[in-house]
Every structure is written in C-alpha cells, then in structure tokens.
Amino acid sequence: MCFANKGFKVTGIDIDSEKVKLINMGKSPFREPGLDELLMKALGKRLLHCTTNQEHALEKSGVSFITVGTPSLPDGSIDLDFVGAASQSIGEALKKMNKYHVVVVKSTVTPGTTEKVVKPIVEERSGKHCGSEFGLCVNPEFLKEGSAIHDMLNPDRIVIGEYDKRSGESLEKFYKDFYGESMPPIIRTNLTNSELIKYANNAFLATKISFINTIANICERLRGADVKVVAKSIGLDNRVSPFFLNAGLGYGGSCFPKDTKALIAFSKSLGYMPELVEAVTKVNEAQPFKAVDLAEKLIGNLKNKRIAILGLSFKPNTDDLRNAPSLKIVNFLLKKEAKIIAYDPKAMDNAKKIFGVKIEYASSAIKCIKGADCCIIITEWDVFRKLKPGDFIKHMKKPCIIDGRRIYNTAAFLDDTKFMAIGL
Ligand code: UGA
C-alpha cells in the first residue's frame, strides 16, 4: 500500500482468491490504522491491483517481494512451505520472462534459507541462473503492528542482503526512488547476515522486555520499589535507550514468541545452546500468570468472583490476538472458576471466536467494570488510560484494580482504591 501511494505500480499476489477479491473491492482483510485510507487511494489511482495470477503480475514488474508467513513448527523451527511455494511460482513466471528481475525475500527466514531453499527452487523452476539472469536479496522488515504505515515510511534503516552486487544495487535504487530525500541509512551485506539481523533484532527487543519484567518481579518483593522509576532512569542512559522497557504481562503477537523460538531451534541445530534467549522466553511464558497471582493477593480465592478484563489484543491499536497474554490469563482465570467479562476496543470479534460463551462481553470499559470484584488491565489502550479512580469506585462492586501495563498514576490509585501493579 505504501509503495503504491508513492506512485509505484504494485500487484499483490495471493492464492487466497477471497482475500484478493476483498482488497480489490477496497476492504483490508485485517485492521491496521490508516490502511483502509491508503488502500482506497491506491485503488483510486489504479496503482494497486491484486490477483491470483502470478505469471501475469511478474511479467510487468522488476522486483518481487516474498512476504508469506513462516509459522512455527512444533519444535520451534519455521515452516518453509509457503516460502517454497512462492519461490516455485516466481520461478515458473520467470521462465517466460526475458528481462532481469530481482527476487526479494522479506519473509522472516533463518540464516541459509534464501541460499539453500529459495535460490535452488527459483533456478530449477525458471531454468535461469541466479546473479546473471535474475537477482536475489534478503530485505528484512522491522515495522510494528499498529504503527505499520508510519514505520514503513520512516524506518531507522534499510537492510539489504545481496546475493551479488547487481542484485543489491537494483534494490538500493528501488528504495532510493521510494524514499527520495528522506532515504534512511542503508546496510548492504550478504544474505546470511541480513537473515540473522532480523532474528537478532527481535530477540534483542524481547530480551529488553523480559529483562525489565525480571526487574519488575524483584521490585514487587521490595518495599518502596517501583519498576517504572527504575526503567525511566536506566532508559536515560544512551547505551540502554528508553524504548521497550515497559514492564507488563509479557510480549505476545506473531513475531517475538515465534522468532525467539525459531532462533533457539536454529542455534541448537548448529550445536549451540542459546541460554540467554531461552531465559528470555521462559520469563515471558510465566509473566502473564502474574496477573492472576496479583488478583489472588488482592481479593483472595477467585472462584465465582466477577473479573473485568480490559484489553485482549496483544498490544493496542490492533485486533490481533495471536499469542496475546490475555489468552493465557483468561484461560487460567476460567480454570480457577472465576466469572469473566471482557472488553477490547477492536478485538471483540476475534475474542468471541476463541472464547465463545465461556466468558461475557461488554460493549464499553465502563460496562465491563460494572459490578466487578476485580479489574485487570491487560492491554494499554488509550481509552483505559482515561479512567480515573472515581470511575472504578462508582461502578465496581469494590474498586480492586490490577494494572498489568502500568498505565495509571500509582499515588492517586493507591490513595482511593485497592490497587496492585506489575513491578510495584
Ligand atoms: C515486532 C517488532 O517490534 C518489529 O520491529 C518487527 O518488525 C515485528 O515484531 C516483526 O517481526 O514482524 P510487533 O510484534 O508488531 O513488532 O509489536 P511490538 O510493538 O514489538 O510489541 C510486541 C509485544 O511486546 C507486545 O505484546 C507488547 O505489548 C510487548 N511489549 C513491547 C512490552 O511488553 N513492553 C515494551 O516495552 C514493548
């Protein structure tokens, strides 16, 4: 969508004809702030079209990006079926073309995949040689859900892993045309490094989160300690930086949990046990349960207690529930026979598909907390930040609040309500 809105002619290819139809009608198949507007603009200018016919699409283009999913297998390693299938389609389309074309792997793949899986498949299906007849690059993506468009338009850097110089130069030129004056720093390297950069980047961010959650767990055992104050202070050290130091109920989503596991499985396959990354995932797996521990500390036995859940998505500004901490928390509360009522500004439809009639659903934050024995903030949506102690006092049976994302003014809540928070 961003390419098209900068004037590039873009063809989206998918084997899912329903998805293709939806996008061509101007409907985005998932929620992302600003995406629908960009989609309408791109369609209006006829710069975007989606199809299931890859041959026709490739014929007219100079670069193809492979952006398929690489889901986890039971042992944590990644499933390359979709990458393989996309490589086959591209190879078959390339066979009939007689101009130079660059194939770019944007999907997250473990080191060696592009060289050992993508290249041979494309070469075999196309009958062409990588390097002389088509180009090959790895170009990891660093955008975040919920701010995808902003991140895509303002990246900290572009990483290009190149099979050969010509491939890298072609992709660099493409990005120079795309970003113009605001071209970000560019790193050009080999395929292996750029594949590893993506995993190292996500594993490092996950490490920051599990680190601060570890400090939070220490704070909770120390009279007077507050992880927010500690995080703010260490974040002011330029070597640490303030980002990704928000303690909470753990990281979720389709990336950190999957990528840390894939890095562990990959590293083990090399004969090296990545103990640090294993510890990061271990801390994260336990973190959501802290919400239930705190609730028990605050109100005792949870059986038949009415628990209001504010926030279900794995982070604000998305309806995505993949690996969301809320899933573990709600299931554990159900095991404890608590009665659950939940509200999320965007993820209600997805939540209903998962929990069905096992929980109740509210249509607003206030309706959710009405008559509840305890309220747990799981996702830091802006609408929840606006709630004041008075709102909880007025609507809840007793104002017992667990701030799982540290969104509230501690002093004000401690004065007027029964309040517990991660890292406090
Ligand atoms: C993450 C990376 O941030 C992107 O750079 C990367 O491109 C993307 O994965 C990917 O590999 O595709 P994303 O999963 O969309 O992006 O979301 P994040 O904003 O990174 O949040 C991930 C999780 O970490 C959320 O559950 C969030 O609540 C949690 N988090 C984040 C914290 O618990 N504390 C923080 O300080 C920051």
Short mmCIF file of C-alpha atoms and ligand atoms in Angstrom, two decimals:
data_model
loop_
_atom_site.label_atom_id
_atom_site.label_comp_id
_atom_site.label_asym_id
_atom_site.label_seq_id
_atom_site.Cartn_x
_atom_site.Cartn_y
_atom_site.Cartn_z
CA MET A 1 0.00 0.00 0.00
CA CYS A 2 2.87 2.36 0.84
CA PHE A 3 4.68 1.54 -2.42
CA ALA A 4 1.51 2.25 -4.41
CA ASN A 5 0.85 5.52 -2.62
CA LYS A 6 4.33 6.73 -3.60
CA GLY A 7 3.46 6.16 -7.27
CA PHE A 8 4.83 2.66 -7.85
CA LYS A 9 2.61 0.26 -9.76
CA VAL A 10 2.04 -2.64 -7.38
CA THR A 11 0.46 -6.03 -7.95
CA GLY A 12 -0.43 -8.12 -4.91
CA ILE A 13 -0.42 -11.86 -5.49
CA ASP A 14 -2.12 -14.40 -3.24
CA ILE A 15 -3.51 -17.89 -3.70
CA ASP A 16 -6.48 -16.91 -1.48
CA SER A 17 -9.00 -15.58 -4.00
CA GLU A 18 -11.31 -14.26 -1.27
CA LYS A 19 -8.52 -12.05 0.08
CA VAL A 20 -7.70 -10.86 -3.43
CA LYS A 21 -11.36 -10.02 -4.08
CA LEU A 22 -11.68 -8.15 -0.77
CA ILE A 23 -8.62 -5.98 -1.38
CA ASN A 24 -9.68 -5.15 -4.94
CA MET A 25 -13.03 -4.01 -3.50
CA GLY A 26 -11.21 -1.68 -1.11
CA LYS A 27 -11.55 -3.79 2.02
CA SER A 28 -8.46 -4.59 4.04
CA PRO A 29 -8.53 -8.19 5.36
CA PHE A 30 -7.12 -7.03 8.74
CA ARG A 31 -7.13 -3.90 10.86
CA GLU A 32 -4.21 -1.51 10.79
CA PRO A 33 -4.53 2.24 11.48
CA GLY A 34 -4.53 4.25 8.23
CA LEU A 35 -4.50 1.20 5.96
CA ASP A 36 -8.06 1.49 4.62
CA GLU A 37 -7.48 5.10 3.55
CA LEU A 38 -4.23 4.17 1.75
CA LEU A 39 -5.97 1.24 0.09
CA MET A 40 -8.76 3.43 -1.27
CA LYS A 41 -6.25 5.99 -2.56
CA ALA A 42 -4.10 3.34 -4.24
CA LEU A 43 -7.11 1.72 -5.91
CA GLY A 44 -8.44 5.13 -6.95
CA LYS A 45 -5.16 5.96 -8.67
CA ARG A 46 -5.08 2.48 -10.22
CA LEU A 47 -1.66 1.86 -8.71
CA LEU A 48 -2.67 -1.30 -6.88
CA HIS A 49 -4.27 -4.44 -8.15
CA CYS A 50 -4.44 -7.90 -6.61
CA THR A 51 -4.55 -11.15 -8.49
CA THR A 52 -4.10 -14.89 -8.14
CA ASN A 53 -2.22 -14.98 -11.47
CA GLN A 54 1.48 -14.64 -10.67
CA GLU A 55 2.76 -15.05 -14.22
CA HIS A 56 0.88 -12.06 -15.50
CA ALA A 57 1.89 -9.98 -12.46
CA LEU A 58 5.60 -10.76 -12.64
CA GLU A 59 5.82 -10.11 -16.36
CA LYS A 60 5.13 -6.45 -15.77
CA SER A 61 7.37 -5.92 -12.76
CA GLY A 62 11.06 -5.51 -11.99
CA VAL A 63 11.05 -6.62 -8.34
CA SER A 64 9.03 -9.26 -6.46
CA PHE A 65 8.85 -9.37 -2.69
CA ILE A 66 8.14 -12.68 -0.99
CA THR A 67 6.06 -11.71 2.07
CA VAL A 68 4.44 -15.01 3.03
CA GLY A 69 4.23 -16.29 6.61
CA THR A 70 6.81 -18.57 8.20
CA PRO A 71 4.80 -20.16 11.04
CA SER A 72 6.31 -22.20 13.88
CA LEU A 73 6.59 -25.98 13.70
CA PRO A 74 6.12 -27.97 16.95
CA ASP A 75 9.90 -27.91 17.65
CA GLY A 76 10.01 -24.09 17.29
CA SER A 77 11.73 -24.13 13.89
CA ILE A 78 9.98 -22.42 10.97
CA ASP A 79 7.71 -23.94 8.37
CA LEU A 80 9.08 -23.06 4.93
CA ASP A 81 6.19 -24.48 2.89
CA PHE A 82 4.83 -21.07 1.93
CA VAL A 83 8.27 -19.68 1.10
CA GLY A 84 8.90 -22.75 -1.05
CA ALA A 85 5.55 -22.41 -2.83
CA ALA A 86 6.10 -18.70 -3.51
CA SER A 87 9.60 -19.46 -4.85
CA GLN A 88 8.11 -22.05 -7.20
CA SER A 89 5.52 -19.61 -8.52
CA ILE A 90 8.15 -16.94 -9.07
CA GLY A 91 10.45 -19.44 -10.81
CA GLU A 92 7.68 -20.54 -13.16
CA ALA A 93 6.80 -16.96 -14.01
CA LEU A 94 10.47 -16.04 -14.55
CA LYS A 95 10.83 -18.87 -17.05
CA LYS A 96 8.67 -16.99 -19.52
CA MET A 97 10.31 -13.62 -18.98
CA ASN A 98 13.29 -12.28 -20.80
CA LYS A 99 14.27 -9.34 -18.64
CA TYR A 100 16.27 -9.05 -15.41
CA HIS A 101 14.10 -9.36 -12.29
CA VAL A 102 15.05 -9.14 -8.61
CA VAL A 103 13.52 -11.60 -6.14
CA VAL A 104 13.45 -10.21 -2.61
CA VAL A 105 12.83 -12.32 0.49
CA LYS A 106 11.03 -10.16 3.03
CA SER A 107 9.53 -13.07 5.00
CA THR A 108 11.43 -13.83 8.21
CA VAL A 109 13.65 -16.81 7.43
CA THR A 110 16.52 -18.41 9.35
CA PRO A 111 20.07 -17.96 8.02
CA GLY A 112 20.80 -20.03 4.94
CA THR A 113 17.17 -20.30 3.76
CA THR A 114 17.49 -17.87 0.85
CA GLU A 115 20.65 -19.50 -0.46
CA LYS A 116 19.66 -23.11 0.23
CA VAL A 117 15.89 -23.08 -0.36
CA VAL A 118 14.76 -20.05 -2.38
CA LYS A 119 17.65 -19.87 -4.86
CA PRO A 120 17.63 -23.54 -5.96
CA ILE A 121 13.84 -23.60 -6.33
CA VAL A 122 13.73 -20.41 -8.41
CA GLU A 123 16.68 -21.59 -10.53
CA GLU A 124 15.17 -25.02 -11.08
CA ARG A 125 11.68 -23.74 -11.97
CA SER A 126 12.90 -20.89 -14.17
CA GLY A 127 15.86 -22.63 -15.78
CA LYS A 128 17.79 -19.41 -15.14
CA HIS A 129 20.97 -18.58 -13.21
CA CYS A 130 20.87 -16.52 -10.08
CA GLY A 131 23.09 -13.48 -10.44
CA SER A 132 23.35 -13.27 -14.22
CA GLU A 133 19.69 -13.79 -15.17
CA PHE A 134 17.82 -12.79 -12.03
CA GLY A 135 18.78 -11.06 -8.81
CA LEU A 136 18.25 -12.26 -5.24
CA CYS A 137 18.13 -10.25 -1.99
CA VAL A 138 17.02 -10.58 1.62
CA ASN A 139 15.34 -7.44 2.92
CA PRO A 140 14.03 -7.89 6.49
CA GLU A 141 11.10 -5.83 7.65
CA PHE A 142 11.11 -4.05 11.02
CA LEU A 143 7.64 -2.49 11.12
CA LYS A 144 5.37 -2.97 14.13
CA GLU A 145 1.68 -3.83 14.03
CA GLY A 146 -0.43 -0.83 14.96
CA SER A 147 2.12 1.62 13.53
CA ALA A 148 2.98 -0.30 10.38
CA ILE A 149 2.49 2.55 7.93
CA HIS A 150 4.46 5.06 9.97
CA ASP A 151 7.27 2.53 10.50
CA MET A 152 7.36 1.63 6.80
CA LEU A 153 7.59 5.29 5.77
CA ASN A 154 10.12 6.22 8.49
CA PRO A 155 12.41 3.25 9.06
CA ASP A 156 15.57 3.56 11.20
CA ARG A 157 17.49 1.77 8.44
CA ILE A 158 17.11 -0.46 5.40
CA VAL A 159 18.92 -3.79 5.45
CA ILE A 160 19.76 -5.38 2.10
CA GLY A 161 21.35 -8.80 1.99
CA GLU A 162 22.57 -9.39 -1.55
CA TYR A 163 23.47 -12.49 -3.50
CA ASP A 164 25.67 -10.35 -5.72
CA LYS A 165 26.41 -6.66 -6.27
CA ARG A 166 23.93 -6.20 -9.10
CA SER A 167 21.03 -7.56 -7.01
CA GLY A 168 21.89 -5.23 -4.10
CA GLU A 169 22.31 -2.22 -6.34
CA SER A 170 18.94 -2.80 -8.01
CA LEU A 171 17.16 -2.98 -4.66
CA GLU A 172 19.05 0.03 -3.28
CA LYS A 173 17.98 2.04 -6.33
CA PHE A 174 14.39 0.95 -5.78
CA TYR A 175 14.49 2.23 -2.18
CA LYS A 176 16.24 5.46 -3.23
CA ASP A 177 13.38 6.11 -5.64
CA PHE A 178 10.88 5.25 -2.92
CA TYR A 179 12.33 7.34 -0.07
CA GLY A 180 13.86 10.16 -2.15
CA GLU A 181 15.21 12.92 0.12
CA SER A 182 14.33 11.00 3.29
CA MET A 183 16.38 7.92 2.41
CA PRO A 184 17.25 6.16 5.70
CA PRO A 185 20.72 4.70 6.38
CA ILE A 186 21.27 1.58 4.33
CA ILE A 187 23.20 -1.55 5.33
CA ARG A 188 24.31 -3.75 2.46
CA THR A 189 25.60 -7.15 3.40
CA ASN A 190 25.38 -10.81 2.47
CA LEU A 191 22.23 -12.96 2.59
CA THR A 192 23.17 -14.76 5.83
CA ASN A 193 23.85 -11.62 7.85
CA SER A 194 20.61 -9.99 6.82
CA GLU A 195 18.62 -13.12 7.69
CA LEU A 196 20.29 -13.19 11.11
CA ILE A 197 19.84 -9.41 11.66
CA LYS A 198 16.06 -9.85 11.70
CA TYR A 199 16.19 -12.57 14.38
CA ALA A 200 18.86 -10.77 16.41
CA ASN A 201 16.81 -7.57 16.33
CA ASN A 202 13.62 -9.20 17.55
CA ALA A 203 15.47 -11.34 20.13
CA PHE A 204 17.21 -8.25 21.49
CA LEU A 205 13.92 -6.36 21.88
CA ALA A 206 12.35 -9.42 23.53
CA THR A 207 15.37 -9.55 25.85
CA LYS A 208 14.81 -5.92 26.90
CA ILE A 209 11.19 -6.75 27.76
CA SER A 210 12.00 -9.91 29.73
CA PHE A 211 14.84 -8.06 31.45
CA ILE A 212 12.59 -5.26 32.68
CA ASN A 213 9.93 -7.80 33.67
CA THR A 214 12.60 -9.57 35.74
CA ILE A 215 13.42 -6.26 37.45
CA ALA A 216 9.65 -5.78 37.95
CA ASN A 217 9.44 -9.15 39.69
CA ILE A 218 12.28 -8.08 42.00
CA CYS A 219 10.58 -4.73 42.67
CA GLU A 220 7.39 -6.48 43.78
CA ARG A 221 9.33 -8.14 46.58
CA LEU A 222 10.99 -4.91 47.74
CA ARG A 223 9.17 -2.36 49.89
CA GLY A 224 9.12 1.04 48.13
CA ALA A 225 10.47 -0.20 44.79
CA ASP A 226 8.80 0.76 41.51
CA VAL A 227 9.94 -0.63 38.15
CA LYS A 228 8.65 2.47 36.35
CA VAL A 229 11.12 4.68 38.16
CA VAL A 230 13.93 2.19 37.60
CA ALA A 231 13.10 1.81 33.88
CA LYS A 232 12.90 5.56 33.34
CA SER A 233 16.28 6.07 34.94
CA ILE A 234 18.15 3.31 33.14
CA GLY A 235 16.44 4.32 29.87
CA LEU A 236 18.08 7.73 30.12
CA ASP A 237 21.45 6.06 29.72
CA ASN A 238 22.02 6.42 25.96
CA ARG A 239 23.57 2.97 25.87
CA VAL A 240 20.31 1.46 27.15
CA SER A 241 17.71 3.77 25.44
CA PRO A 242 14.18 4.25 26.81
CA PHE A 243 12.38 2.03 24.28
CA PHE A 244 10.97 -1.43 25.00
CA LEU A 245 11.47 -1.06 28.74
CA ASN A 246 7.79 -1.10 29.68
CA ALA A 247 7.25 -3.82 32.24
CA GLY A 248 3.97 -5.66 31.87
CA LEU A 249 2.30 -9.00 31.34
CA GLY A 250 4.80 -10.15 28.72
CA TYR A 251 5.19 -9.86 24.97
CA GLY A 252 2.81 -11.53 22.54
CA GLY A 253 1.96 -11.23 18.86
CA SER A 254 3.01 -13.11 15.78
CA CYS A 255 6.68 -12.14 15.94
CA PHE A 256 8.62 -12.16 19.23
CA PRO A 257 7.30 -15.51 20.53
CA LYS A 258 7.79 -17.20 17.14
CA ASP A 259 11.13 -15.61 16.28
CA THR A 260 12.79 -16.24 19.65
CA LYS A 261 11.73 -19.90 19.44
CA ALA A 262 12.99 -20.17 15.86
CA LEU A 263 16.33 -18.62 16.86
CA ILE A 264 16.67 -21.15 19.68
CA ALA A 265 15.82 -24.10 17.39
CA PHE A 266 18.17 -22.79 14.69
CA SER A 267 21.00 -22.23 17.14
CA LYS A 268 20.57 -25.73 18.59
CA SER A 269 20.76 -27.13 15.06
CA LEU A 270 24.22 -25.54 14.91
CA GLY A 271 25.19 -27.30 18.13
CA TYR A 272 24.96 -24.21 20.33
CA MET A 273 22.52 -23.76 23.22
CA PRO A 274 21.46 -20.06 23.28
CA GLU A 275 20.82 -19.92 27.03
CA LEU A 276 20.13 -16.20 27.17
CA VAL A 277 17.34 -16.40 24.56
CA GLU A 278 15.92 -19.46 26.33
CA ALA A 279 15.77 -17.50 29.59
CA VAL A 280 14.01 -14.63 27.76
CA THR A 281 11.24 -16.95 26.55
CA LYS A 282 10.98 -18.63 29.95
CA VAL A 283 10.47 -15.31 31.74
CA ASN A 284 7.90 -14.35 29.13
CA GLU A 285 5.93 -17.55 29.41
CA ALA A 286 5.49 -17.04 33.16
CA GLN A 287 4.74 -13.31 33.05
CA PRO A 288 1.00 -13.37 32.10
CA PHE A 289 0.23 -15.52 35.16
CA LYS A 290 1.42 -12.65 37.35
CA ALA A 291 -1.97 -11.01 36.68
CA VAL A 292 -3.74 -13.94 38.34
CA ASP A 293 -1.28 -14.04 41.27
CA LEU A 294 -1.85 -10.35 41.93
CA ALA A 295 -5.64 -10.76 41.68
CA GLU A 296 -5.50 -13.55 44.28
CA LYS A 297 -3.34 -11.40 46.55
CA LEU A 298 -5.82 -8.56 46.22
CA ILE A 299 -9.17 -10.34 46.56
CA GLY A 300 -8.36 -13.91 47.68
CA ASN A 301 -9.98 -17.02 46.17
CA LEU A 302 -11.21 -16.21 42.64
CA LYS A 303 -13.96 -18.87 42.45
CA ASN A 304 -17.22 -17.22 41.34
CA LYS A 305 -15.63 -13.76 41.56
CA ARG A 306 -16.55 -11.42 38.71
CA ILE A 307 -13.32 -10.35 36.98
CA ALA A 308 -13.38 -7.50 34.45
CA ILE A 309 -10.74 -7.79 31.75
CA LEU A 310 -9.79 -4.57 29.99
CA GLY A 311 -7.86 -5.29 26.79
CA LEU A 312 -7.48 -8.55 24.90
CA SER A 313 -5.33 -7.77 21.85
CA PHE A 314 -1.58 -8.46 22.19
CA LYS A 315 -0.95 -4.72 22.06
CA PRO A 316 -3.04 -1.56 21.47
CA ASN A 317 -4.23 -0.44 18.01
CA THR A 318 -4.72 -3.91 16.63
CA ASP A 319 -7.39 -6.62 16.73
CA ASP A 320 -4.70 -9.31 16.74
CA LEU A 321 -4.94 -11.97 19.43
CA ARG A 322 -2.09 -14.18 18.26
CA ASN A 323 -0.06 -15.24 21.32
CA ALA A 324 -1.74 -12.48 23.31
CA PRO A 325 -1.05 -12.68 27.08
CA SER A 326 -4.83 -12.25 27.54
CA LEU A 327 -5.42 -15.78 26.21
CA LYS A 328 -3.32 -17.37 28.97
CA ILE A 329 -4.78 -15.08 31.64
CA VAL A 330 -8.43 -15.69 30.71
CA ASN A 331 -7.92 -19.45 30.46
CA PHE A 332 -6.19 -19.56 33.85
CA LEU A 333 -8.95 -17.48 35.43
CA LEU A 334 -11.54 -19.85 33.94
CA LYS A 335 -9.65 -22.78 35.45
CA LYS A 336 -9.97 -21.02 38.79
CA GLU A 337 -13.74 -20.81 38.11
CA ALA A 338 -13.81 -17.02 38.02
CA LYS A 339 -16.62 -15.30 36.08
CA ILE A 340 -15.14 -13.20 33.32
CA ILE A 341 -16.40 -10.18 31.47
CA ALA A 342 -14.11 -8.63 28.86
CA TYR A 343 -13.86 -5.54 26.72
CA ASP A 344 -11.43 -4.58 23.97
CA PRO A 345 -11.92 -1.65 21.58
CA LYS A 346 -11.07 -3.72 18.48
CA ALA A 347 -10.55 -7.40 19.28
CA MET A 348 -14.07 -8.42 20.38
CA ASP A 349 -14.96 -10.33 17.21
CA ASN A 350 -11.73 -12.29 17.31
CA ALA A 351 -12.16 -12.94 21.04
CA LYS A 352 -15.67 -14.32 20.51
CA LYS A 353 -14.24 -16.81 18.01
CA ILE A 354 -11.82 -18.06 20.68
CA PHE A 355 -13.78 -17.92 23.95
CA GLY A 356 -17.35 -18.25 22.66
CA VAL A 357 -19.82 -18.44 25.54
CA LYS A 358 -17.16 -19.21 28.16
CA ILE A 359 -16.92 -15.52 29.03
CA GLU A 360 -19.19 -12.44 28.86
CA TYR A 361 -18.51 -9.49 26.59
CA ALA A 362 -19.09 -5.82 27.38
CA SER A 363 -19.60 -3.03 24.88
CA SER A 364 -17.53 -0.43 26.75
CA ALA A 365 -14.93 -0.19 29.50
CA ILE A 366 -17.45 1.19 31.99
CA LYS A 367 -19.98 -1.56 31.25
CA CYS A 368 -17.18 -4.09 31.68
CA ILE A 369 -16.20 -2.97 35.18
CA LYS A 370 -19.81 -2.60 36.38
CA GLY A 371 -20.36 -4.80 39.45
CA ALA A 372 -16.96 -6.50 39.11
CA ASP A 373 -14.96 -7.76 42.10
CA CYS A 374 -11.63 -7.10 40.39
CA CYS A 375 -10.46 -5.44 37.18
CA ILE A 376 -7.30 -6.46 35.31
CA ILE A 377 -5.77 -4.14 32.70
CA ILE A 378 -4.14 -6.41 30.15
CA THR A 379 -3.66 -4.11 27.14
CA GLU A 380 -2.77 -0.43 27.39
CA TRP A 381 -5.43 1.03 25.07
CA ASP A 382 -5.71 4.85 25.34
CA VAL A 383 -9.39 4.67 26.41
CA PHE A 384 -8.37 2.74 29.53
CA ARG A 385 -5.71 5.32 30.43
CA LYS A 386 -8.51 7.89 30.72
CA LEU A 387 -10.32 6.01 33.51
CA LYS A 388 -9.99 7.69 36.92
CA PRO A 389 -10.11 6.09 40.40
CA GLY A 390 -13.62 7.59 40.69
CA ASP A 391 -14.83 5.54 37.70
CA PHE A 392 -13.77 2.30 39.36
CA ILE A 393 -15.18 3.39 42.75
CA LYS A 394 -18.51 4.33 41.19
CA HIS A 395 -19.03 1.25 39.02
CA MET A 396 -17.25 -1.73 40.59
CA LYS A 397 -18.58 -3.82 43.45
CA LYS A 398 -15.33 -2.95 45.23
CA PRO A 399 -12.59 -0.95 43.46
CA CYS A 400 -9.87 -3.63 43.18
CA ILE A 401 -7.57 -2.97 40.24
CA ILE A 402 -4.58 -4.82 38.78
CA ASP A 403 -2.61 -2.55 36.46
CA GLY A 404 -0.89 -5.08 34.22
CA ARG A 405 0.64 -2.43 31.94
CA ARG A 406 1.46 0.37 34.37
CA ILE A 407 -0.88 2.92 32.81
CA TYR A 408 -2.18 4.57 35.99
CA ASN A 409 -0.90 7.21 38.37
CA THR A 410 0.12 4.99 41.25
CA ALA A 411 -0.27 7.55 44.03
CA ALA A 412 -3.83 8.52 43.04
CA PHE A 413 -4.97 4.91 42.74
CA LEU A 414 -3.25 3.75 45.96
CA ASP A 415 -4.99 6.53 47.87
CA ASP A 416 -8.51 5.73 46.71
CA THR A 417 -8.67 2.11 45.56
CA LYS A 418 -7.29 -1.35 46.29
CA PHE A 419 -4.55 -1.28 43.70
CA MET A 420 -1.73 -3.59 42.63
CA ALA A 421 0.51 -3.26 39.61
CA ILE A 422 3.31 -5.10 37.84
CA GLY A 423 6.65 -4.07 39.30
CA LEU A 424 5.23 -2.10 42.21
C1 UGA B 1 7.80 -6.65 16.47
C2 UGA B 1 9.00 -5.71 16.32
O1 UGA B 1 8.89 -4.60 17.22
C3 UGA B 1 9.11 -5.18 14.89
O2 UGA B 1 10.30 -4.41 14.74
C4 UGA B 1 9.16 -6.38 13.93
O3 UGA B 1 9.17 -5.93 12.56
C5 UGA B 1 7.92 -7.25 14.13
O4 UGA B 1 7.90 -7.69 15.51
C6 UGA B 1 8.03 -8.43 13.21
O5 UGA B 1 8.96 -9.23 13.38
O6 UGA B 1 7.27 -8.50 12.22
P1 UGA B 1 5.15 -6.29 16.80
O7 UGA B 1 5.14 -7.74 17.19
O8 UGA B 1 4.17 -5.81 15.80
O9 UGA B 1 6.62 -5.88 16.25
O10 UGA B 1 4.88 -5.41 18.11
P2 UGA B 1 5.77 -4.74 19.27
O11 UGA B 1 5.40 -3.33 19.38
O12 UGA B 1 7.20 -5.05 19.11
O13 UGA B 1 5.20 -5.47 20.57
C7 UGA B 1 5.39 -6.87 20.77
C8 UGA B 1 4.95 -7.24 22.15
O14 UGA B 1 5.86 -6.72 23.12
C9 UGA B 1 3.57 -6.71 22.57
O15 UGA B 1 2.85 -7.74 23.22
C10 UGA B 1 3.88 -5.59 23.53
O16 UGA B 1 2.87 -5.39 24.49
C11 UGA B 1 5.16 -6.08 24.17
N1 UGA B 1 5.99 -5.00 24.73
C12 UGA B 1 6.56 -4.09 23.90
C13 UGA B 1 6.19 -4.94 26.10
O17 UGA B 1 5.68 -5.78 26.87
N2 UGA B 1 6.97 -3.93 26.61
C14 UGA B 1 7.56 -2.99 25.80
O18 UGA B 1 8.27 -2.11 26.32
C15 UGA B 1 7.35 -3.08 24.41
#
